[in-house]
Every structure is written in structure tokens, then in C-alpha cells.
Amino acid sequence: HYTFFPRNPKWPQSKYHLTYGFVAGTPTAAINAVVKAFRAWASRTHFTFSQAASGSRPDIIVGFFPRDHGDGSPFDEPGGTLLAHAFASTDGRFHYDEDERWSVGAVSGAFDLQTVAVHEIGHNLGLGHSSVPEAIMFPTIPSGATEGLHPDDIEGIRVLY
Ligand code: TQI
Ligand code: CA
Ligand code: ZN
Ligand code: ZN
């Protein structure tokens, strides 16, 4: 079953169209993976997403950062327990751990950029972790091909909003 964050933070009704942007220098492979992850959420929820025009401030900003990067949630070493994090709604930060090995699709010893993006965007939208093992919000990284949304993930968004 889906969960929410304490006090149910969520985007206001005026913000059902969200813009996203990337920190300068974000690799193209990561941008493509994140764009696909936003499409997955847009296709199954009332949210729509588009890339922020240059010069405007995006609602959700995506980038790669190593170790302590100034937001109070430092990442750890490669292969450690931490690989990415996202802040719940209105604070739209979504960070990948720069020190991990990242891949497009299933590669042994690396994490799939798109699968992690779908999970982290779920946090950006206000979802906590799910107890349904097949849900993208289940707190275990699925090994294998890129994972998409499960009815439990969609239901969580529907109930929250
Ligand atoms: N980062 C955790 C996560 O995104 C951060 C976290 C822990 C968290 N507890 C939370 C975020 C509660 C929101 C609410 O879940 S992580 C996965 C997993 C991580 C973990 O680096 O541990 C994924 C990042 F576990 F689901 F596989 C991405 Cl997909
Ligand atoms: Ca790490
Ligand atoms: Zn961070
Ligand atoms: Zn999570």
C-alpha cells in the first residue's frame, strides 16, 4: 500500500503542470531517462510536465551531486546504501549520487537511471514508500529492465490529490 509524507505535502491545484530542468552538465543519457520517467507519470496521472524554458526557474530541478552537497542529506560512497533522493513537492529537488555507476537499461553492477527517476519523481509528487513489492515506490531497487508504474502508485496519487 502507498504512503505519503508526514502532513501530506503536495502540489497546489494551480501547479498540476510542472516544469523541470537540469543542472548544467547533466549527461544526455540522464536527461533522456528523466524525460521518459516524467512521461510515465503524465500518462497515468492528472499531472503534465514540460522542460522549463531557459532562464525560468523549474519546479523540479534534477542534477548529479557527490557526498555532502549542502542540502543536509549527504550521499555516500559508490555501492553504499544511498543512490538518489528527492524532496516532497514544492521543494522540487531531485538528486542522483554522482559516485554511483548509472546505466540505461539493466546492466549488472549499475543502477538504471529511468527506474530510479520514476521512483524519485514519485517522492517529488508527494508519495512515500509502498508495501506492495511490485510498486515503483517499494523501497527496493528492482533489478532487471526499467520498471514502470503499478496500480498502487497511481492509486496513491489519486488519493493524495
Ligand atoms: N534514497 C531514499 C529513497 O529515495 C531516500 C529515502 C529514504 C526516502 N526514506 C525515504 C525518501 C522516505 C522519501 C521517503 O527512497 S535511496 C531506492 C529504492 C533510494 C532507494 O538512495 O535509498 C530508489 C533511491 F530503495 F527504492 F530502491 C532510489 Cl529506487
Ligand atoms: Ca552511494
Ligand atoms: Zn541532495
Ligand atoms: Zn524512496
CSV table of C-alpha atoms and ligand atoms in Angstrom, one decimal:
chain,number,residue,atom,x,y,z
A,1,HIS,CA,0.0,0.0,0.0
A,2,TYR,CA,1.1,3.6,-0.8
A,3,THR,CA,2.0,6.1,1.9
A,4,PHE,CA,2.5,9.9,1.9
A,5,PHE,CA,4.9,12.1,3.8
A,6,PRO,CA,4.1,13.4,7.2
A,7,ARG,CA,1.5,16.1,6.9
A,8,ASN,CA,0.8,15.1,3.3
A,9,PRO,CA,2.8,17.8,1.4
A,10,LYS,CA,1.5,18.1,-2.2
A,11,TRP,CA,1.5,20.5,-5.1
A,12,PRO,CA,-1.4,23.0,-5.1
A,13,GLN,CA,-4.1,22.8,-7.7
A,14,SER,CA,-2.6,25.7,-9.6
A,15,LYS,CA,0.6,23.6,-10.1
A,16,TYR,CA,-0.7,20.5,-11.9
A,17,HIS,CA,1.5,21.4,-14.8
A,18,LEU,CA,5.1,21.3,-13.6
A,19,THR,CA,8.3,22.3,-15.3
A,20,TYR,CA,11.6,20.6,-14.8
A,21,GLY,CA,15.2,21.5,-15.5
A,22,PHE,CA,18.6,20.0,-15.3
A,23,VAL,CA,21.8,21.3,-13.6
A,24,ALA,CA,24.3,22.4,-16.2
A,25,GLY,CA,26.4,19.5,-17.3
A,26,THR,CA,23.8,16.7,-16.7
A,27,PRO,CA,24.6,13.9,-19.2
A,28,THR,CA,22.3,13.4,-22.1
A,29,ALA,CA,21.6,9.8,-21.1
A,30,ALA,CA,20.3,11.0,-17.8
A,31,ILE,CA,18.2,13.8,-19.3
A,32,ASN,CA,16.5,11.2,-21.7
A,33,ALA,CA,15.8,8.8,-18.9
A,34,VAL,CA,14.3,11.5,-16.7
A,35,VAL,CA,12.1,12.8,-19.5
A,36,LYS,CA,10.8,9.3,-20.1
A,37,ALA,CA,10.1,8.9,-16.4
A,38,PHE,CA,8.1,12.2,-16.4
A,39,ARG,CA,6.1,10.8,-19.4
A,40,ALA,CA,5.3,7.7,-17.4
A,41,TRP,CA,3.7,9.7,-14.6
A,42,ALA,CA,2.0,12.1,-17.0
A,43,SER,CA,0.4,9.2,-18.9
A,44,ARG,CA,-1.3,7.8,-15.7
A,45,THR,CA,-2.0,10.9,-13.5
A,46,HIS,CA,-3.5,14.3,-13.9
A,47,PHE,CA,0.0,15.9,-13.9
A,48,THR,CA,1.6,17.3,-17.0
A,49,PHE,CA,5.3,18.2,-17.3
A,50,SER,CA,7.5,20.1,-19.7
A,51,GLN,CA,11.1,21.2,-19.7
A,52,ALA,CA,11.4,24.7,-18.3
A,53,ALA,CA,12.3,27.5,-20.7
A,54,SER,CA,15.9,28.6,-20.4
A,55,GLY,CA,16.1,31.4,-17.8
A,56,SER,CA,12.9,30.4,-16.0
A,57,ARG,CA,13.1,28.6,-12.6
A,58,PRO,CA,11.9,25.0,-12.9
A,59,ASP,CA,9.5,23.4,-10.3
A,60,ILE,CA,11.7,20.3,-10.3
A,61,ILE,CA,15.4,20.5,-10.8
A,62,VAL,CA,17.5,17.4,-11.5
A,63,GLY,CA,21.2,17.0,-11.1
A,64,PHE,CA,24.1,14.8,-10.0
A,65,PHE,CA,25.9,15.5,-6.7
A,66,PRO,CA,28.6,13.7,-4.7
A,67,ARG,CA,28.8,13.2,-0.9
A,68,ASP,CA,28.0,16.2,1.2
A,69,HIS,CA,26.4,18.7,-1.3
A,70,GLY,CA,24.9,21.2,1.0
A,71,ASP,CA,21.2,20.1,1.4
A,72,GLY,CA,21.6,18.2,4.7
A,73,SER,CA,21.3,14.8,3.0
A,74,PRO,CA,24.9,13.8,2.0
A,75,PHE,CA,25.4,10.9,-0.4
A,76,ASP,CA,27.8,8.0,0.4
A,77,GLU,CA,30.4,6.0,-1.4
A,78,PRO,CA,29.8,4.1,-4.6
A,79,GLY,CA,27.9,0.9,-3.7
A,80,GLY,CA,26.8,2.4,-0.4
A,81,THR,CA,23.2,2.5,0.6
A,82,LEU,CA,22.3,5.9,-0.9
A,83,LEU,CA,21.9,6.4,-4.6
A,84,ALA,CA,19.4,9.3,-5.1
A,85,HIS,CA,16.9,11.4,-3.2
A,86,ALA,CA,14.0,13.8,-3.9
A,87,PHE,CA,12.2,16.2,-1.7
A,88,ALA,CA,8.5,16.1,-1.3
A,89,SER,CA,6.6,18.5,-3.5
A,90,THR,CA,7.0,22.3,-3.8
A,91,ASP,CA,10.7,21.8,-2.9
A,92,GLY,CA,11.3,20.1,-6.2
A,93,ARG,CA,14.9,18.9,-5.8
A,94,PHE,CA,15.8,15.5,-7.3
A,95,HIS,CA,19.5,14.5,-6.9
A,96,TYR,CA,21.4,11.5,-8.2
A,97,ASP,CA,24.5,10.3,-6.3
A,98,GLU,CA,27.3,11.2,-8.7
A,99,ASP,CA,29.6,8.5,-7.4
A,100,GLU,CA,27.3,5.6,-8.4
A,101,ARG,CA,27.5,3.6,-11.6
A,102,TRP,CA,24.5,4.5,-13.7
A,103,SER,CA,23.1,2.8,-16.7
A,104,VAL,CA,20.4,3.0,-19.4
A,105,GLY,CA,18.5,-0.3,-19.0
A,106,ALA,CA,19.6,-3.3,-17.0
A,107,VAL,CA,23.3,-3.5,-16.5
A,108,SER,CA,24.8,-5.7,-13.8
A,109,GLY,CA,26.5,-3.6,-11.2
A,110,ALA,CA,24.8,-0.3,-12.2
A,111,PHE,CA,21.6,1.4,-11.4
A,112,ASP,CA,19.0,2.1,-14.1
A,113,LEU,CA,18.6,5.9,-14.4
A,114,GLN,CA,15.0,5.7,-15.6
A,115,THR,CA,13.8,3.3,-12.9
A,116,VAL,CA,15.3,5.5,-10.1
A,117,ALA,CA,13.8,8.6,-11.8
A,118,VAL,CA,10.3,7.2,-11.7
A,119,HIS,CA,10.8,6.4,-8.0
A,120,GLU,CA,12.2,9.8,-7.1
A,121,ILE,CA,9.6,11.7,-9.1
A,122,GLY,CA,7.0,9.8,-7.1
A,123,HIS,CA,8.6,11.4,-4.0
A,124,ASN,CA,8.6,14.8,-5.7
A,125,LEU,CA,4.8,14.3,-6.2
A,126,GLY,CA,4.3,13.5,-2.6
A,127,LEU,CA,4.4,9.7,-2.4
A,128,GLY,CA,6.3,7.9,0.4
A,129,HIS,CA,7.1,4.2,0.2
A,130,SER,CA,4.7,1.4,-0.7
A,131,SER,CA,4.4,-2.0,0.9
A,132,VAL,CA,3.5,-3.5,-2.5
A,133,PRO,CA,6.6,-5.2,-3.8
A,134,GLU,CA,5.7,-4.6,-7.4
A,135,ALA,CA,5.1,-0.8,-6.9
A,136,ILE,CA,7.8,1.6,-8.1
A,137,MET,CA,7.5,3.2,-4.6
A,138,PHE,CA,8.5,-0.1,-2.9
A,139,PRO,CA,11.9,0.7,-1.2
A,140,THR,CA,14.0,-1.8,-3.1
A,141,ILE,CA,15.6,-1.1,-6.5
A,142,PRO,CA,14.2,-3.7,-8.9
A,143,SER,CA,17.0,-5.5,-10.8
A,144,GLY,CA,16.3,-6.0,-14.5
A,145,ALA,CA,14.6,-4.0,-17.1
A,146,THR,CA,13.3,-0.5,-16.5
A,147,GLU,CA,10.3,-0.6,-14.2
A,148,GLY,CA,7.2,1.5,-14.7
A,149,LEU,CA,4.2,2.4,-12.6
A,150,HIS,CA,2.0,-0.1,-10.7
A,151,PRO,CA,-1.7,0.5,-10.0
A,152,ASP,CA,-0.8,1.1,-6.3
A,153,ASP,CA,1.4,4.0,-7.3
A,154,ILE,CA,-1.4,5.6,-9.4
A,155,GLU,CA,-3.9,5.0,-6.6
A,156,GLY,CA,-1.6,6.8,-4.2
A,157,ILE,CA,-1.6,9.9,-6.4
A,158,ARG,CA,-5.4,9.7,-6.8
A,159,VAL,CA,-6.0,9.6,-3.1
A,160,LEU,CA,-3.5,12.3,-2.2
A,161,TYR,CA,-4.9,14.7,-4.8
B,1,TQI,N1,17.2,7.1,-1.2
B,1,TQI,C1,16.0,7.0,-0.5
B,1,TQI,C2,14.7,6.9,-1.4
B,1,TQI,O1,14.6,7.7,-2.4
B,1,TQI,C3,15.8,8.2,0.5
B,1,TQI,C4,14.7,7.9,1.4
B,1,TQI,C5,14.7,7.1,2.5
B,1,TQI,C6,13.4,8.4,1.4
B,1,TQI,N2,13.5,7.0,3.1
B,1,TQI,C7,12.7,7.8,2.5
B,1,TQI,C8,12.7,9.3,0.6
B,1,TQI,C9,11.3,8.1,2.7
B,1,TQI,C10,11.4,9.5,0.8
B,1,TQI,C11,10.7,8.9,1.9
B,1,TQI,O2,13.9,6.0,-1.2
B,1,TQI,S1,17.9,5.8,-1.7
B,1,TQI,C12,15.5,3.4,-3.9
B,1,TQI,C13,14.8,2.1,-3.6
B,1,TQI,C14,16.9,5.1,-3.0
B,1,TQI,C15,16.3,3.9,-2.8
B,1,TQI,O3,19.1,6.2,-2.3
B,1,TQI,O4,18.0,4.8,-0.6
B,1,TQI,C16,15.4,4.1,-5.1
B,1,TQI,C17,16.8,5.8,-4.2
B,1,TQI,F1,15.1,1.7,-2.4
B,1,TQI,F2,13.6,2.2,-3.8
B,1,TQI,F3,15.3,1.2,-4.4
B,1,TQI,C18,16.1,5.3,-5.2
B,1,TQI,CL1,14.5,3.4,-6.4
B,2,CA,CA,26.1,6.0,-2.9
B,3,ZN,ZN,20.8,16.3,-2.4
B,4,ZN,ZN,12.2,6.2,-2.0
